[in-house]
mmCIF file of N, CA and C in Angstrom:
data_model
loop_
_atom_site.group_PDB
_atom_site.id
_atom_site.type_symbol
_atom_site.label_atom_id
_atom_site.label_comp_id
_atom_site.label_asym_id
_atom_site.label_seq_id
_atom_site.Cartn_x
_atom_site.Cartn_y
_atom_site.Cartn_z
ATOM 1 N N LEU A 1 -1.871 47.647 29.116
ATOM 2 C CA LEU A 1 -2.728 47.865 30.267
ATOM 3 C C LEU A 1 -2.087 48.939 31.139
ATOM 4 N N SER A 2 -2.870 49.921 31.550
ATOM 5 C CA SER A 2 -2.355 50.968 32.443
ATOM 6 C C SER A 2 -3.375 51.250 33.529
ATOM 7 N N THR A 3 -2.865 51.769 34.624
ATOM 8 C CA THR A 3 -3.710 52.086 35.772
ATOM 9 C C THR A 3 -3.375 53.479 36.250
ATOM 10 N N LEU A 4 -4.385 54.257 36.540
ATOM 11 C CA LEU A 4 -4.198 55.592 37.092
ATOM 12 C C LEU A 4 -4.470 55.526 38.584
ATOM 13 N N VAL A 5 -3.489 55.932 39.373
ATOM 14 C CA VAL A 5 -3.628 55.933 40.825
ATOM 15 C C VAL A 5 -3.645 57.377 41.292
ATOM 16 N N THR A 6 -4.650 57.754 42.060
ATOM 17 C CA THR A 6 -4.756 59.103 42.600
ATOM 18 C C THR A 6 -4.700 59.035 44.112
ATOM 19 N N LEU A 7 -3.755 59.742 44.693
ATOM 20 C CA LEU A 7 -3.646 59.814 46.145
ATOM 21 C C LEU A 7 -4.179 61.158 46.603
ATOM 22 N N GLN A 8 -5.052 61.147 47.562
ATOM 23 C CA GLN A 8 -5.590 62.391 48.087
ATOM 24 C C GLN A 8 -5.062 62.602 49.493
ATOM 25 N N GLN A 9 -4.580 63.804 49.733
ATOM 26 C CA GLN A 9 -4.104 64.161 51.059
ATOM 27 C C GLN A 9 -5.074 65.156 51.657
ATOM 28 N N LYS A 10 -5.167 65.140 52.972
ATOM 29 C CA LYS A 10 -5.995 66.140 53.636
ATOM 30 C C LYS A 10 -5.294 67.481 53.509
ATOM 31 N N GLN A 11 -6.057 68.496 53.125
ATOM 32 C CA GLN A 11 -5.494 69.824 52.947
ATOM 33 C C GLN A 11 -6.374 70.839 53.651
ATOM 34 N N LEU A 12 -5.749 71.885 54.153
ATOM 35 C CA LEU A 12 -6.498 72.987 54.742
ATOM 36 C C LEU A 12 -6.795 73.992 53.643
ATOM 37 N N LEU A 13 -8.065 74.338 53.489
ATOM 38 C CA LEU A 13 -8.486 75.304 52.486
ATOM 39 C C LEU A 13 -9.029 76.541 53.178
ATOM 40 N N LEU A 14 -8.755 77.710 52.600
ATOM 41 C CA LEU A 14 -9.255 78.968 53.148
ATOM 42 C C LEU A 14 -10.043 79.719 52.093
ATOM 43 N N PRO A 15 -11.148 80.370 52.496
ATOM 44 C CA PRO A 15 -11.862 81.224 51.555
ATOM 45 C C PRO A 15 -11.084 82.526 51.349
ATOM 46 N N ASP A 16 -11.246 83.135 50.179
ATOM 47 C CA ASP A 16 -10.602 84.424 49.899
ATOM 48 C C ASP A 16 -10.930 85.458 50.964
ATOM 49 N N SER A 17 -12.143 85.403 51.496
ATOM 50 C CA SER A 17 -12.602 86.414 52.453
ATOM 51 C C SER A 17 -11.857 86.370 53.783
ATOM 52 N N ALA A 18 -11.124 85.308 54.060
ATOM 53 C CA ALA A 18 -10.384 85.205 55.320
ATOM 54 C C ALA A 18 -8.926 85.639 55.171
ATOM 55 N N ILE A 19 -8.454 85.744 53.928
ATOM 56 C CA ILE A 19 -7.039 86.017 53.675
ATOM 57 C C ILE A 19 -6.818 87.507 53.443
ATOM 58 N N LYS A 20 -5.851 88.061 54.171
ATOM 59 C CA LYS A 20 -5.431 89.448 53.977
ATOM 60 C C LYS A 20 -4.070 89.410 53.294
ATOM 61 N N LYS A 21 -3.832 90.354 52.396
ATOM 62 C CA LYS A 21 -2.574 90.357 51.655
ATOM 63 C C LYS A 21 -1.976 91.756 51.623
ATOM 64 N N THR A 22 -0.661 91.802 51.751
ATOM 65 C CA THR A 22 0.100 93.018 51.493
ATOM 66 C C THR A 22 1.095 92.654 50.396
ATOM 67 N N LYS A 23 1.932 93.599 50.053
ATOM 68 C CA LYS A 23 2.925 93.325 49.027
ATOM 69 C C LYS A 23 3.875 92.199 49.438
ATOM 70 N N ASN A 24 4.162 92.121 50.726
ATOM 71 C CA ASN A 24 5.174 91.180 51.197
ATOM 72 C C ASN A 24 4.651 90.004 52.009
ATOM 73 N N GLU A 25 3.343 89.983 52.303
ATOM 74 C CA GLU A 25 2.882 88.946 53.228
ATOM 75 C C GLU A 25 1.420 88.594 53.002
ATOM 76 N N GLN A 26 1.087 87.370 53.374
ATOM 77 C CA GLN A 26 -0.294 86.894 53.424
ATOM 78 C C GLN A 26 -0.547 86.478 54.860
ATOM 79 N N TYR A 27 -1.723 86.829 55.366
ATOM 80 C CA TYR A 27 -2.004 86.494 56.759
ATOM 81 C C TYR A 27 -3.497 86.351 56.987
ATOM 82 N N VAL A 28 -3.823 85.773 58.121
ATOM 83 C CA VAL A 28 -5.204 85.649 58.576
ATOM 84 C C VAL A 28 -5.254 86.106 60.022
ATOM 85 N N TYR A 29 -6.463 86.326 60.498
ATOM 86 C CA TYR A 29 -6.670 86.575 61.920
ATOM 87 C C TYR A 29 -7.345 85.333 62.487
ATOM 88 N N ARG A 30 -6.843 84.872 63.611
ATOM 89 C CA ARG A 30 -7.437 83.691 64.240
ATOM 90 C C ARG A 30 -7.619 83.939 65.732
ATOM 91 N N TYR A 31 -8.531 83.179 66.312
ATOM 92 C CA TYR A 31 -8.768 83.237 67.754
ATOM 93 C C TYR A 31 -7.796 82.301 68.458
ATOM 94 N N VAL A 32 -7.089 82.833 69.458
ATOM 95 C CA VAL A 32 -6.177 82.025 70.268
ATOM 96 C C VAL A 32 -6.419 82.389 71.722
ATOM 97 N N ASN A 33 -6.915 81.453 72.509
ATOM 98 C CA ASN A 33 -7.195 81.685 73.932
ATOM 99 C C ASN A 33 -8.060 82.927 74.164
ATOM 100 N N GLY A 34 -9.092 83.080 73.339
ATOM 101 C CA GLY A 34 -10.031 84.182 73.503
ATOM 102 C C GLY A 34 -9.564 85.516 72.953
ATOM 103 N N LYS A 35 -8.405 85.555 72.317
ATOM 104 C CA LYS A 35 -7.880 86.796 71.746
ATOM 105 C C LYS A 35 -7.667 86.620 70.250
ATOM 106 N N VAL A 36 -7.638 87.744 69.540
ATOM 107 C CA VAL A 36 -7.405 87.719 68.103
ATOM 108 C C VAL A 36 -5.909 87.863 67.841
ATOM 109 N N LYS A 37 -5.388 86.992 67.000
ATOM 110 C CA LYS A 37 -3.960 87.009 66.690
ATOM 111 C C LYS A 37 -3.754 87.025 65.178
ATOM 112 N N LYS A 38 -2.942 87.969 64.711
ATOM 113 C CA LYS A 38 -2.560 88.011 63.302
ATOM 114 C C LYS A 38 -1.536 86.902 63.075
ATOM 115 N N THR A 39 -1.768 86.084 62.042
ATOM 116 C CA THR A 39 -0.909 84.932 61.792
ATOM 117 C C THR A 39 -0.482 84.902 60.328
ATOM 118 N N ALA A 40 0.819 84.947 60.094
ATOM 119 C CA ALA A 40 1.346 84.855 58.731
ATOM 120 C C ALA A 40 1.115 83.447 58.195
ATOM 121 N N ILE A 41 0.766 83.367 56.916
ATOM 122 C CA ILE A 41 0.522 82.073 56.285
ATOM 123 C C ILE A 41 1.212 82.022 54.933
ATOM 124 N N GLN A 42 1.354 80.829 54.428
ATOM 125 C CA GLN A 42 1.774 80.615 53.047
ATOM 126 C C GLN A 42 0.697 79.765 52.399
ATOM 127 N N ILE A 43 0.210 80.236 51.257
ATOM 128 C CA ILE A 43 -0.813 79.488 50.532
ATOM 129 C C ILE A 43 -0.387 79.320 49.079
ATOM 130 N N VAL A 44 -0.978 78.360 48.454
ATOM 131 C CA VAL A 44 -0.861 78.187 47.016
ATOM 132 C C VAL A 44 -2.292 78.047 46.508
ATOM 133 N N THR A 45 -2.583 78.669 45.369
ATOM 134 C CA THR A 45 -3.927 78.593 44.803
ATOM 135 C C THR A 45 -3.912 77.621 43.628
ATOM 136 N N VAL A 46 -4.750 76.595 43.729
ATOM 137 C CA VAL A 46 -4.846 75.570 42.697
ATOM 138 C C VAL A 46 -6.311 75.423 42.322
ATOM 139 N N SER A 47 -6.613 75.620 41.063
ATOM 140 C CA SER A 47 -7.988 75.491 40.555
ATOM 141 C C SER A 47 -8.971 76.310 41.385
ATOM 142 N N GLY A 48 -8.553 77.513 41.804
ATOM 143 C CA GLY A 48 -9.427 78.397 42.559
ATOM 144 C C GLY A 48 -9.513 78.112 44.045
ATOM 145 N N HIS A 49 -8.761 77.140 44.540
ATOM 146 C CA HIS A 49 -8.767 76.791 45.962
ATOM 147 C C HIS A 49 -7.487 77.287 46.623
ATOM 148 N N ASN A 50 -7.632 77.964 47.771
ATOM 149 C CA ASN A 50 -6.487 78.445 48.544
ATOM 150 C C ASN A 50 -6.055 77.348 49.510
ATOM 151 N N ILE A 51 -4.934 76.715 49.219
ATOM 152 C CA ILE A 51 -4.432 75.601 50.020
ATOM 153 C C ILE A 51 -3.337 76.117 50.944
ATOM 154 N N VAL A 52 -3.518 75.905 52.233
ATOM 155 C CA VAL A 52 -2.546 76.366 53.227
ATOM 156 C C VAL A 52 -1.333 75.444 53.208
ATOM 157 N N GLN A 53 -0.158 76.057 53.054
ATOM 158 C CA GLN A 53 1.079 75.279 53.096
ATOM 159 C C GLN A 53 1.808 75.454 54.420
ATOM 160 N N LYS A 54 1.610 76.613 55.056
ATOM 161 C CA LYS A 54 2.336 76.888 56.295
ATOM 162 C C LYS A 54 1.581 77.941 57.102
ATOM 163 N N GLY A 55 1.603 77.800 58.423
ATOM 164 C CA GLY A 55 1.068 78.830 59.300
ATOM 165 C C GLY A 55 -0.195 78.469 60.057
ATOM 166 N N LEU A 56 -0.938 77.476 59.585
ATOM 167 C CA LEU A 56 -2.177 77.065 60.251
ATOM 168 C C LEU A 56 -2.203 75.555 60.415
ATOM 169 N N LYS A 57 -3.050 75.122 61.342
ATOM 170 C CA LYS A 57 -3.263 73.689 61.512
ATOM 171 C C LYS A 57 -4.766 73.426 61.595
ATOM 172 N N ALA A 58 -5.120 72.174 61.491
ATOM 173 C CA ALA A 58 -6.529 71.789 61.567
ATOM 174 C C ALA A 58 -7.123 72.285 62.876
ATOM 175 N N ASN A 59 -8.356 72.729 62.822
ATOM 176 C CA ASN A 59 -9.135 73.219 63.965
ATOM 177 C C ASN A 59 -8.755 74.613 64.453
ATOM 178 N N ASP A 60 -7.822 75.313 63.776
ATOM 179 C CA ASP A 60 -7.607 76.724 64.103
ATOM 180 C C ASP A 60 -8.888 77.482 63.777
ATOM 181 N N LYS A 61 -9.235 78.452 64.607
ATOM 182 C CA LYS A 61 -10.448 79.244 64.404
ATOM 183 C C LYS A 61 -10.070 80.539 63.699
ATOM 184 N N ILE A 62 -10.518 80.658 62.456
ATOM 185 C CA ILE A 62 -10.167 81.779 61.593
ATOM 186 C C ILE A 62 -11.331 82.758 61.520
ATOM 187 N N ILE A 63 -10.995 84.050 61.489
ATOM 188 C CA ILE A 63 -12.011 85.092 61.362
ATOM 189 C C ILE A 63 -12.203 85.396 59.880
ATOM 190 N N GLU A 64 -13.419 85.231 59.413
ATOM 191 C CA GLU A 64 -13.735 85.534 58.026
ATOM 192 C C GLU A 64 -14.161 86.997 57.919
ATOM 193 N N ASN A 65 -13.770 87.671 56.852
ATOM 194 C CA ASN A 65 -14.059 89.090 56.625
ATOM 195 C C ASN A 65 -13.579 89.971 57.779
ATOM 196 N N PRO A 66 -12.312 89.864 58.174
ATOM 197 C CA PRO A 66 -11.830 90.664 59.314
ATOM 198 C C PRO A 66 -11.623 92.126 58.953
ATOM 199 N N ASP A 67 -11.785 92.992 59.941
ATOM 200 C CA ASP A 67 -11.404 94.392 59.795
ATOM 201 C C ASP A 67 -9.915 94.473 60.064
ATOM 202 N N ASP A 68 -9.256 95.490 59.535
ATOM 203 C CA ASP A 68 -7.819 95.632 59.757
ATOM 204 C C ASP A 68 -7.488 96.328 61.060
ATOM 205 N N GLU A 69 -8.462 96.758 61.791
ATOM 206 C CA GLU A 69 -8.183 97.520 63.010
ATOM 207 C C GLU A 69 -8.180 96.677 64.241
#
């Protein structure tokens, strides 16, 4: 007899369109107190999903499809 136990944790997911990448960094633009702030992030991609590991928290307001200017 065997049992499979699956634990699910809450994870922050980001669409590709919100993530900007350079050779050395991944970042997003988010709204902070009415201003736009560039924020470095760390993500891991699993089964096509971008899972945030560092740099953002729940309820951060992210700009999708940002311009670089």
